[in-house]
Amino acid sequence: MRSLHFTAETSSNGVLERDFTMGEIPGVLWSPVSGSDHAPLVLMGHGGGLHKKTPGLMARAHELVITRGFTVVAIDAPGHGDRPRAAEDEQARADLREAMVAGDTERVASVSVRYGASLAERAVPEWQATLDALQQLPEIGAEAPIGYGGGITLGTAIGIPLTAIEPRITAAIFGGGFVVHEALIEAARRITVPVQFLLPWDDEHVDRQSALALFDAFASKEKTLHANPGDHRTIRWFGIDDEFLVRHLGRVATSPA
Amino acid sequence: MRSLHFTAETSSNGVLERDFTMGEIPGVLWSPVSGSDHAPLVLMGHGGGLHKKTPGLMARAHELVITRGFTVVAIDAPGHGDRPRAAEDEQARADLREAMVAGDTERVASVSVRYGASLAERAVPEWQATLDALQQLPEIGAEAPIGYGGGITLGTAIGIPLTAIEPRITAAIFGGGFVVHEALIEAARRITVPVQFLLPWDDEHVDRQSALALFDAFASKEKTLHANPGDHRTIRWFGIDDEFLVRHLGRVATSPA
């Protein structure tokens, strides 16, 4: 089993941020400066073309650490962030750019689906190896409850197949805003843990019905769809159940900092 | 203007329950025993075939009074509860029963739509007259913010046209679980106040797409759809934004009982 090497450490506002590498995968772990003994661990995915420290992702991670005492981890997806791009990554990005410039939405969709599926295939075992390594850390161990904390577009395209085969994940937040393909629906059918599904109601380039079909596919007895107006870039979320992860992963006893 | 006559008064668990009549309309007002000076007023609708004191409605009313300090009002819809049934009401009920026994879901739908629209046409001015009378009460007055607090099926079929034409209502909770007709979609297009929409995801006798079209129709900048598995009778709601009414109608300063 590969282990995790911490490469940098900073802290601000009570949040300890530790960069790490796990083999060739760069990641970051956020936890309370005051310690986090077997606190729930939340896995965060980033969007397509983005990386593990995008502002939105960091803001949600900080909030989970500060207000809940949780530990949060993010890794760069293959070909994203600090990772080298393989020929396939370069080709897919070039194809996407070309299709977007040409306004060829059908081609954008088909490239996105193909590339997203390929990324997920590579990313799922990477997340599993990262989990193995994180569970070697004494403050996490095998005891920390684990949830998938969401992430739009690519974060969900990777999170769904991961949650479908990874029994350590006991609750998951997913989101719409991307092109749903049949393999994703198939994976959703194998998910039985509680799911929160966030749907931007007005995504110009995405078929709303396919996102609804994805929500429909989860086998989970407890699943909630929250839809708000806006597309996945402009959406302002309100009225979302902030207690979802706490309800399923548990509360951390607050200790003095 | 007709005024409101209180006919009975009881209290339990800090909730004062006052039955009233307003002309021929029987109603009930729930408020904190400790008083409710211009506290937000929430209008509750009951489901088709039910009445103003059904257990689910009363439970939600009590919760709003006890935990929020709100005032809650419910009235019997025409032909429902303590009200006499006109020939039209008897006929519609007989038609519905017959269609249900015959398993003729198309006829159930068409009778429901026609009867629901007729009930709404009669109920909307009744709600408005009740509001006029309630605002004569010193503890409510013109100052109390007013919200529509929901109610499944008939409660929403009446609440939508009411909210569309009643500027005193500044936030509304509606729900799916019934047959949506075009006039309701038209009314929804005229609603601009914040809306919370609760959708039972698996309603056997109701077309899910028409409920989604109804949510889509609200012109409100702030609207949230919450969907949970189950039909409108069996659904167990979780992860719903309990702060919706408080956020839009305001908080009551808690005073010692």
CSV table of N, CA and C in Angstrom, one decimal, chain A residues 1-6 18 20-22 29 36-39 41 71 73 127-144 146 168:
chain,number,residue,atom,x,y,z
A,1,MET,N,0.8,-1.2,0.0
A,1,MET,CA,0.0,0.0,0.0
A,1,MET,C,0.9,1.3,0.0
A,2,ARG,N,0.6,2.2,-0.9
A,2,ARG,CA,1.3,3.4,-0.9
A,2,ARG,C,0.9,4.3,0.3
A,3,SER,N,1.8,5.1,0.8
A,3,SER,CA,1.4,5.9,1.9
A,3,SER,C,1.5,7.4,1.5
A,4,LEU,N,1.0,8.2,2.4
A,4,LEU,CA,0.8,9.6,2.1
A,4,LEU,C,1.9,10.4,2.7
A,5,HIS,N,2.4,11.3,1.8
A,5,HIS,CA,3.5,12.2,2.3
A,5,HIS,C,3.1,13.6,2.4
A,6,PHE,N,3.2,14.2,3.6
A,6,PHE,CA,2.8,15.6,3.7
A,6,PHE,C,4.0,16.5,3.1
A,18,ARG,N,-3.0,20.9,4.9
A,18,ARG,CA,-1.8,20.1,4.7
A,18,ARG,C,-1.8,19.5,3.2
A,20,PHE,N,-0.4,17.1,0.3
A,20,PHE,CA,0.3,15.8,0.4
A,20,PHE,C,0.4,15.3,-1.0
A,21,THR,N,1.2,14.3,-1.1
A,21,THR,CA,1.2,13.5,-2.3
A,21,THR,C,1.0,12.0,-1.9
A,22,MET,N,0.4,11.3,-2.8
A,22,MET,CA,0.1,9.9,-2.5
A,22,MET,C,0.5,9.2,-3.9
A,29,LEU,N,-5.4,18.2,2.6
A,29,LEU,CA,-6.2,17.7,3.7
A,29,LEU,C,-6.5,18.9,4.6
A,36,SER,N,-8.6,16.5,15.4
A,36,SER,CA,-9.8,15.9,14.8
A,36,SER,C,-9.8,14.4,15.0
A,37,ASP,N,-10.0,14.0,16.2
A,37,ASP,CA,-9.9,12.6,16.5
A,37,ASP,C,-11.0,11.8,15.9
A,38,HIS,N,-10.7,11.0,14.8
A,38,HIS,CA,-11.7,10.2,14.1
A,38,HIS,C,-12.9,11.0,13.7
A,39,ALA,N,-12.8,12.3,13.4
A,39,ALA,CA,-13.9,13.1,13.0
A,39,ALA,C,-14.3,12.6,11.6
A,41,LEU,N,-14.8,12.2,7.8
A,41,LEU,CA,-14.0,12.6,6.7
A,41,LEU,C,-14.8,12.8,5.4
A,71,THR,N,-13.0,16.6,8.9
A,71,THR,CA,-11.8,16.6,8.1
A,71,THR,C,-12.2,16.5,6.6
A,73,VAL,N,-10.9,16.2,2.4
A,73,VAL,CA,-9.8,16.0,1.5
A,73,VAL,C,-10.2,16.2,0.1
A,127,TRP,N,-9.0,7.5,-5.8
A,127,TRP,CA,-9.7,7.9,-4.6
A,127,TRP,C,-9.6,6.7,-3.6
A,128,GLN,N,-9.7,5.5,-4.1
A,128,GLN,CA,-9.7,4.4,-3.2
A,128,GLN,C,-8.4,4.2,-2.5
A,129,ALA,N,-7.3,4.4,-3.3
A,129,ALA,CA,-5.9,4.3,-2.7
A,129,ALA,C,-5.7,5.4,-1.8
A,130,THR,N,-6.2,6.6,-2.1
A,130,THR,CA,-6.1,7.8,-1.2
A,130,THR,C,-6.8,7.5,0.2
A,131,LEU,N,-8.0,6.9,0.1
A,131,LEU,CA,-8.7,6.5,1.3
A,131,LEU,C,-7.9,5.5,2.1
A,132,ASP,N,-7.3,4.5,1.5
A,132,ASP,CA,-6.5,3.5,2.2
A,132,ASP,C,-5.4,4.2,2.9
A,133,ALA,N,-4.7,5.2,2.2
A,133,ALA,CA,-3.6,5.9,2.9
A,133,ALA,C,-4.1,6.8,4.0
A,134,LEU,N,-5.2,7.4,3.8
A,134,LEU,CA,-5.7,8.3,4.9
A,134,LEU,C,-6.1,7.5,6.1
A,135,GLN,N,-6.6,6.3,5.9
A,135,GLN,CA,-7.0,5.5,7.1
A,135,GLN,C,-5.8,5.0,7.9
A,136,GLN,N,-4.6,5.2,7.3
A,136,GLN,CA,-3.4,4.9,8.1
A,136,GLN,C,-3.0,6.0,9.0
A,137,LEU,N,-3.6,7.2,8.8
A,137,LEU,CA,-3.3,8.3,9.7
A,137,LEU,C,-4.0,8.1,11.1
A,138,PRO,N,-3.3,8.2,12.2
A,138,PRO,CA,-3.9,7.9,13.5
A,138,PRO,C,-5.2,8.7,13.7
A,139,GLU,N,-5.2,10.0,13.3
A,139,GLU,CA,-6.4,10.9,13.5
A,139,GLU,C,-7.6,10.5,12.7
A,140,ILE,N,-7.4,9.7,11.7
A,140,ILE,CA,-8.5,9.3,10.8
A,140,ILE,C,-8.8,7.8,11.1
A,141,GLY,N,-7.9,6.9,10.8
A,141,GLY,CA,-8.1,5.5,11.2
A,141,GLY,C,-9.3,4.9,10.4
A,142,ALA,N,-9.6,3.7,10.9
A,142,ALA,CA,-10.8,3.0,10.2
A,142,ALA,C,-12.1,3.5,10.8
A,143,GLU,N,-12.0,4.3,11.9
A,143,GLU,CA,-13.2,4.7,12.7
A,143,GLU,C,-13.9,5.9,12.1
A,144,ALA,N,-13.2,6.8,11.4
A,144,ALA,CA,-13.8,8.0,10.9
A,144,ALA,C,-14.9,7.7,9.8
A,146,ILE,N,-17.2,8.2,6.6
A,146,ILE,CA,-16.7,8.8,5.4
A,146,ILE,C,-17.9,9.2,4.5
A,168,ARG,N,-17.1,2.1,2.0
A,168,ARG,CA,-16.7,3.0,3.1
A,168,ARG,C,-17.5,4.3,3.0
